[in-house]
């Protein structure tokens, strides 16, 4: 496929790299002031790849083709939008001219963004997804990413209407060749809303703990995190989304005496640390907005959210 990726952060660069290794023609759309330096120096990329029995540390300079604007005549098959959730409104005017000729995949956290997209584009012009297969952060030294190998860390994609369309199945094939564990979800909007609540509750517990070590190990904080998550899930149900019917959020209703030790064990693993620390340090405005949006939605819906 001929793909342009909009958003050269952790997710955009990680998926660009993996999709290009699988034989796709992948281009990154960058700001004009980043073009020359990227062409000259490339993108430093550090990756902890845990997809095999033995985890691998990879260090390289990634040198993708780069452009600073996109037009209908560029004939891209797919535009992957890998920006922060609070940037969706500003990116839509860029996408409208190519919509209809190029399929658009919104590949990021979405809450209010779902309504913003639907107000500008037709369902036939876009579909949705979430990169639950990778995560991390970036700093002045480059991209620091993790590619997860656990069974439920999937690249989730789907049509708004739930159909298994040809365009979704085509991209599923390319993701599979890239080793990014794709899954076509028949209710992708519900998946995104429930995942957004999961992320917001995790961020709240992380910030309250004050450090990642305390966040991952203190049972009381994790207990409050799950209680807060379930409050957010009440908002989802008011929005006609039942998290109890969606994998993996259905597991967050298990008894706390099962969830707490399992979560503490999982979060103390190095890949999870890198993912959480990278996201919070790289995108503090996004994670703050995510937390506040769920709280605001709870107030608007009349849901009590003491946690």
Short mmCIF file of C-alpha atoms in Angstrom, two decimals:
data_model
loop_
_atom_site.label_atom_id
_atom_site.label_comp_id
_atom_site.label_asym_id
_atom_site.label_seq_id
_atom_site.Cartn_x
_atom_site.Cartn_y
_atom_site.Cartn_z
CA UNK A 1 0.00 0.00 0.00
CA UNK A 2 0.99 3.62 -0.51
CA UNK A 3 0.60 5.20 2.93
CA UNK A 4 1.14 8.68 4.36
CA UNK A 5 1.43 8.98 8.12
CA UNK A 6 0.37 12.25 9.73
CA UNK A 7 2.05 12.65 13.10
CA UNK A 8 5.71 11.73 13.54
CA UNK A 9 5.53 10.84 17.22
CA UNK A 10 6.06 7.45 18.78
CA UNK A 11 3.10 5.71 17.14
CA UNK A 12 3.50 7.33 13.72
CA UNK A 13 7.21 6.51 13.50
CA UNK A 14 6.89 2.99 14.96
CA UNK A 15 4.13 1.96 12.57
CA UNK A 16 5.80 3.70 9.62
CA UNK A 17 8.98 1.73 10.32
CA UNK A 18 7.22 -1.63 10.70
CA UNK A 19 4.89 -1.16 7.72
CA UNK A 20 7.80 -0.13 5.50
CA UNK A 21 9.78 -3.22 6.57
CA UNK A 22 6.75 -5.27 5.45
CA UNK A 23 7.06 -3.82 1.94
CA UNK A 24 4.69 -0.85 1.98
CA UNK A 25 5.49 2.56 0.50
CA UNK A 26 5.34 4.75 3.61
CA UNK A 27 5.85 8.53 3.78
CA UNK A 28 5.81 10.79 6.84
CA UNK A 29 4.08 14.17 6.75
CA UNK A 30 6.14 16.65 8.80
CA UNK A 31 6.07 20.32 9.64
CA UNK A 32 8.11 22.38 7.16
CA UNK A 33 10.70 23.27 9.79
CA UNK A 34 11.40 19.55 10.39
CA UNK A 35 11.87 18.49 6.76
CA UNK A 36 15.51 19.45 6.16
CA UNK A 37 16.86 18.14 9.46
CA UNK A 38 14.97 14.84 9.08
CA UNK A 39 16.26 14.33 5.56
CA UNK A 40 19.80 15.09 6.72
CA UNK A 41 19.92 13.27 10.04
CA UNK A 42 17.01 10.81 9.96
CA UNK A 43 15.03 9.88 13.08
CA UNK A 44 16.93 8.22 15.94
CA UNK A 45 14.85 5.25 17.05
CA UNK A 46 15.26 3.04 20.12
CA UNK A 47 12.89 0.09 20.34
CA UNK A 48 12.32 -2.65 22.91
CA UNK A 49 10.71 -5.39 20.80
CA UNK A 50 9.07 -8.05 22.98
CA UNK A 51 7.27 -9.98 20.23
CA UNK A 52 9.64 -12.95 20.40
CA UNK A 53 10.69 -15.23 23.23
CA UNK A 54 13.75 -13.09 23.82
CA UNK A 55 13.15 -9.34 23.94
CA UNK A 56 15.37 -7.32 21.61
CA UNK A 57 16.79 -3.83 22.03
CA UNK A 58 17.01 -2.13 18.62
CA UNK A 59 18.86 1.12 17.94
CA UNK A 60 18.82 2.66 14.46
CA UNK A 61 18.46 5.81 12.40
CA UNK A 62 15.18 5.61 10.51
CA UNK A 63 15.19 7.50 7.21
CA UNK A 64 11.67 7.58 5.75
CA UNK A 65 10.55 9.68 2.78
CA UNK A 66 9.13 12.94 4.15
CA UNK A 67 6.78 15.62 2.80
CA UNK A 68 5.29 18.81 4.25
CA UNK A 69 1.90 18.78 2.47
CA UNK A 70 -0.49 16.27 0.97
CA UNK A 71 -2.77 16.58 -2.08
CA UNK A 72 -5.44 14.41 -3.74
CA UNK A 73 -3.16 13.82 -6.74
CA UNK A 74 -0.55 12.16 -4.51
CA UNK A 75 -2.69 9.02 -4.82
CA UNK A 76 -2.09 7.65 -1.36
CA UNK A 77 -4.18 4.59 -0.54
CA UNK A 78 -4.28 5.47 3.14
CA UNK A 79 -3.60 8.44 5.42
CA UNK A 80 -2.93 7.33 9.00
CA UNK A 81 -3.62 10.10 11.51
CA UNK A 82 -1.37 9.48 14.52
CA UNK A 83 -1.73 12.71 16.48
CA UNK A 84 -2.70 13.49 20.08
CA UNK A 85 -6.42 13.41 20.80
CA UNK A 86 -6.45 17.16 21.47
CA UNK A 87 -5.11 17.86 17.95
CA UNK A 88 -7.94 16.25 15.98
CA UNK A 89 -9.84 19.51 15.40
CA UNK A 90 -6.78 21.26 13.98
CA UNK A 91 -5.88 18.38 11.64
CA UNK A 92 -9.32 17.97 10.02
CA UNK A 93 -8.97 20.92 7.58
CA UNK A 94 -5.80 19.31 6.23
CA UNK A 95 -7.62 16.04 5.62
CA UNK A 96 -10.81 17.30 4.02
CA UNK A 97 -9.28 17.93 0.53
CA UNK A 98 -7.94 14.35 0.27
CA UNK A 99 -10.98 12.65 1.82
CA UNK A 100 -12.81 10.53 -0.73
CA UNK A 101 -9.73 9.79 -2.80
CA UNK A 102 -7.54 8.66 0.07
CA UNK A 103 -8.96 6.56 2.90
CA UNK A 104 -8.30 8.13 6.30
CA UNK A 105 -7.56 6.08 9.40
CA UNK A 106 -7.80 7.92 12.72
CA UNK A 107 -5.28 5.98 14.77
CA UNK A 108 -5.27 7.60 18.20
CA UNK A 109 -7.12 8.17 21.46
CA UNK A 110 -10.62 9.48 20.73
CA UNK A 111 -13.44 10.78 22.95
CA UNK A 112 -14.74 14.19 21.83
CA UNK A 113 -12.77 13.56 18.65
CA UNK A 114 -15.33 11.01 17.48
CA UNK A 115 -17.95 13.76 17.21
CA UNK A 116 -15.46 16.22 15.68
CA UNK A 117 -14.62 13.75 12.90
CA UNK A 118 -18.25 12.85 12.22
CA UNK A 119 -19.11 16.55 11.84
CA UNK A 120 -16.59 17.01 9.00
CA UNK A 121 -16.21 13.66 7.21
CA UNK A 122 -18.58 11.01 5.88
CA UNK A 123 -18.25 7.44 7.24
CA UNK A 124 -17.25 6.30 3.75
CA UNK A 125 -14.19 8.58 3.94
CA UNK A 126 -12.61 7.24 7.12
CA UNK A 127 -12.33 4.42 9.59
CA UNK A 128 -10.93 4.11 13.11
CA UNK A 129 -8.24 2.28 14.98
CA UNK A 130 -6.04 2.14 18.02
CA UNK A 131 -2.33 1.18 18.27
CA UNK A 132 -2.49 -0.96 21.41
CA UNK A 133 0.53 -2.87 20.07
CA UNK A 134 3.07 -0.11 20.73
CA UNK A 135 3.78 2.88 22.93
CA UNK A 136 6.47 5.02 24.46
CA UNK A 137 7.79 8.56 24.27
CA UNK A 138 10.23 10.87 22.60
CA UNK A 139 12.80 13.45 23.67
CA UNK A 140 15.63 15.45 22.12
CA UNK A 141 17.47 12.18 21.47
CA UNK A 142 14.70 10.65 19.34
CA UNK A 143 11.89 8.11 19.55
CA UNK A 144 11.79 5.57 22.38
CA UNK A 145 9.24 2.87 21.68
CA UNK A 146 8.06 -0.52 22.89
CA UNK A 147 6.40 -3.13 20.65
CA UNK A 148 4.46 -5.48 22.91
CA UNK A 149 4.23 -9.22 22.45
CA UNK A 150 1.44 -10.15 24.86
CA UNK A 151 -1.79 -11.65 23.41
CA UNK A 152 -4.14 -8.72 24.13
CA UNK A 153 -1.78 -6.05 22.80
CA UNK A 154 -3.38 -5.71 19.39
CA UNK A 155 -3.64 -3.19 16.59
CA UNK A 156 -7.39 -2.66 16.54
CA UNK A 157 -9.14 -1.30 13.43
CA UNK A 158 -12.73 -1.11 12.25
CA UNK A 159 -15.45 0.68 10.35
CA UNK A 160 -17.83 2.96 12.22
CA UNK A 161 -20.75 0.83 10.96
CA UNK A 162 -19.06 -2.41 12.03
CA UNK A 163 -18.73 -3.90 8.55
CA UNK A 164 -15.63 -5.87 7.59
CA UNK A 165 -14.99 -3.78 4.50
CA UNK A 166 -12.44 -4.49 1.80
CA UNK A 167 -10.31 -1.50 2.81
CA UNK A 168 -10.15 -2.63 6.42
CA UNK A 169 -9.35 -6.22 5.41
CA UNK A 170 -6.65 -4.95 3.06
CA UNK A 171 -4.92 -2.98 5.82
CA UNK A 172 -5.39 -5.91 8.21
CA UNK A 173 -3.28 -7.98 5.80
CA UNK A 174 -0.48 -5.41 5.77
CA UNK A 175 -0.49 -5.10 9.56
CA UNK A 176 -0.31 -8.87 9.86
CA UNK A 177 2.69 -9.00 7.51
CA UNK A 178 4.30 -6.32 9.68
CA UNK A 179 3.82 -8.44 12.81
CA UNK A 180 1.57 -5.86 14.48
CA UNK A 181 -1.14 -8.34 15.57
CA UNK A 182 -4.22 -6.73 13.95
CA UNK A 183 -7.84 -7.31 14.93
CA UNK A 184 -10.92 -6.03 13.12
CA UNK A 185 -13.40 -4.81 15.73
CA UNK A 186 -17.10 -4.75 14.92
CA UNK A 187 -17.75 -1.91 17.39
CA UNK A 188 -14.63 0.22 17.15
CA UNK A 189 -16.22 3.40 18.56
CA UNK A 190 -17.19 1.53 21.73
CA UNK A 191 -13.68 0.12 22.00
CA UNK A 192 -12.16 3.59 21.73
CA UNK A 193 -14.48 5.15 24.33
CA UNK A 194 -13.90 2.40 26.89
CA UNK A 195 -10.14 2.42 26.27
CA UNK A 196 -10.13 6.19 26.76
CA UNK A 197 -11.61 5.74 30.24
CA UNK A 198 -9.00 3.07 31.04
CA UNK A 199 -6.22 5.46 30.01
CA UNK A 200 -7.69 8.40 31.95
CA UNK A 201 -7.99 6.36 35.16
CA UNK A 202 -4.43 5.07 34.78
CA UNK A 203 -3.12 8.60 34.29
CA UNK A 204 -4.99 9.83 37.36
CA UNK A 205 -3.52 7.06 39.52
CA UNK A 206 -0.04 7.63 38.10
CA UNK A 207 -0.16 11.37 38.82
CA UNK A 208 -1.56 10.83 42.30
CA UNK A 209 1.19 8.31 43.12
CA UNK A 210 3.88 10.81 42.13
CA UNK A 211 6.23 8.22 40.67
CA UNK A 212 5.93 5.16 38.47
CA UNK A 213 7.30 2.82 41.15
CA UNK A 214 4.61 3.87 43.63
CA UNK A 215 1.94 3.73 40.92
CA UNK A 216 2.86 0.14 40.00
CA UNK A 217 3.27 -1.23 43.51
CA UNK A 218 0.83 0.45 45.92
CA UNK A 219 -2.39 -1.55 46.06
CA UNK A 220 -4.51 1.28 47.47
CA UNK A 221 -3.74 3.51 44.50
CA UNK A 222 -4.48 0.70 42.04
CA UNK A 223 -7.72 -0.04 43.88
CA UNK A 224 -8.82 3.57 43.53
CA UNK A 225 -7.79 3.47 39.86
CA UNK A 226 -10.18 0.59 39.16
CA UNK A 227 -12.98 2.24 41.10
CA UNK A 228 -12.44 5.43 39.09
CA UNK A 229 -12.40 3.38 35.89
CA UNK A 230 -15.75 1.84 36.74
CA UNK A 231 -17.17 5.32 37.35
CA UNK A 232 -16.02 6.29 33.86
CA UNK A 233 -17.58 3.13 32.47
CA UNK A 234 -20.94 4.35 33.82
CA UNK A 235 -20.54 7.35 31.51
CA UNK A 236 -19.84 4.97 28.63
CA UNK A 237 -23.09 3.12 29.33
CA UNK A 238 -25.01 6.40 29.19
CA UNK A 239 -23.41 6.81 25.75
CA UNK A 240 -24.84 3.36 24.85
CA UNK A 241 -21.46 1.64 25.17
CA UNK A 242 -21.15 -1.37 27.48
CA UNK A 243 -17.47 -1.90 28.44
CA UNK A 244 -18.41 -5.27 29.97
CA UNK A 245 -18.93 -6.57 26.43
CA UNK A 246 -15.60 -5.34 25.06
CA UNK A 247 -12.20 -7.01 25.29
CA UNK A 248 -10.07 -6.15 27.22
CA UNK A 249 -12.19 -3.74 29.31
CA UNK A 250 -14.52 -6.57 30.34
CA UNK A 251 -11.68 -7.92 32.50
CA UNK A 252 -11.61 -4.73 34.57
CA UNK A 253 -14.86 -5.84 36.21
CA UNK A 254 -13.16 -8.86 37.79
CA UNK A 255 -12.98 -8.86 41.61
CA UNK A 256 -10.33 -6.49 42.93
CA UNK A 257 -8.55 -9.27 44.84
CA UNK A 258 -7.74 -10.76 41.42
CA UNK A 259 -7.08 -7.50 39.56
CA UNK A 260 -4.76 -5.81 42.05
CA UNK A 261 -1.95 -8.38 42.32
CA UNK A 262 -2.11 -9.10 38.58
CA UNK A 263 -1.96 -5.39 37.69
CA UNK A 264 0.91 -4.76 40.09
CA UNK A 265 2.87 -7.63 38.56
CA UNK A 266 2.12 -6.52 34.99
CA UNK A 267 2.92 -2.86 35.58
CA UNK A 268 6.29 -3.66 37.15
CA UNK A 269 7.49 -5.15 33.86
CA UNK A 270 9.96 -2.97 31.96
CA UNK A 271 7.87 -2.63 28.76
CA UNK A 272 4.90 -1.22 30.71
CA UNK A 273 7.13 1.21 32.57
CA UNK A 274 8.59 2.52 29.33
CA UNK A 275 5.18 2.89 27.73
CA UNK A 276 3.59 4.75 30.66
CA UNK A 277 6.56 6.98 31.47
CA UNK A 278 7.10 7.82 27.82
CA UNK A 279 3.48 8.79 27.19
CA UNK A 280 3.14 10.95 30.31
CA UNK A 281 6.47 12.74 29.76
CA UNK A 282 5.99 13.22 26.01
CA UNK A 283 2.29 14.20 25.98
CA UNK A 284 1.42 15.85 29.32
CA UNK A 285 -1.24 18.10 27.76
CA UNK A 286 -2.98 15.17 26.10
CA UNK A 287 -3.08 13.00 29.22
CA UNK A 288 -4.35 15.95 31.29
CA UNK A 289 -7.09 16.61 28.73
CA UNK A 290 -8.07 12.93 28.67
CA UNK A 291 -8.56 12.88 32.44
CA UNK A 292 -10.52 16.15 32.46
CA UNK A 293 -12.76 15.12 29.55
CA UNK A 294 -13.91 11.98 31.34
CA UNK A 295 -14.62 14.00 34.49
CA UNK A 296 -16.53 16.62 32.51
CA UNK A 297 -18.59 13.92 30.80
CA UNK A 298 -19.45 12.43 34.19
CA UNK A 299 -20.67 15.81 35.46
CA UNK A 300 -22.70 16.36 32.27
CA UNK A 301 -24.31 12.92 32.57
CA UNK A 302 -24.99 13.23 36.30
CA UNK A 303 -22.66 10.39 37.27
CA UNK A 304 -21.12 10.63 40.74
CA UNK A 305 -17.35 10.22 40.43
CA UNK A 306 -15.82 10.39 43.94
CA UNK A 307 -12.74 8.46 42.89
#
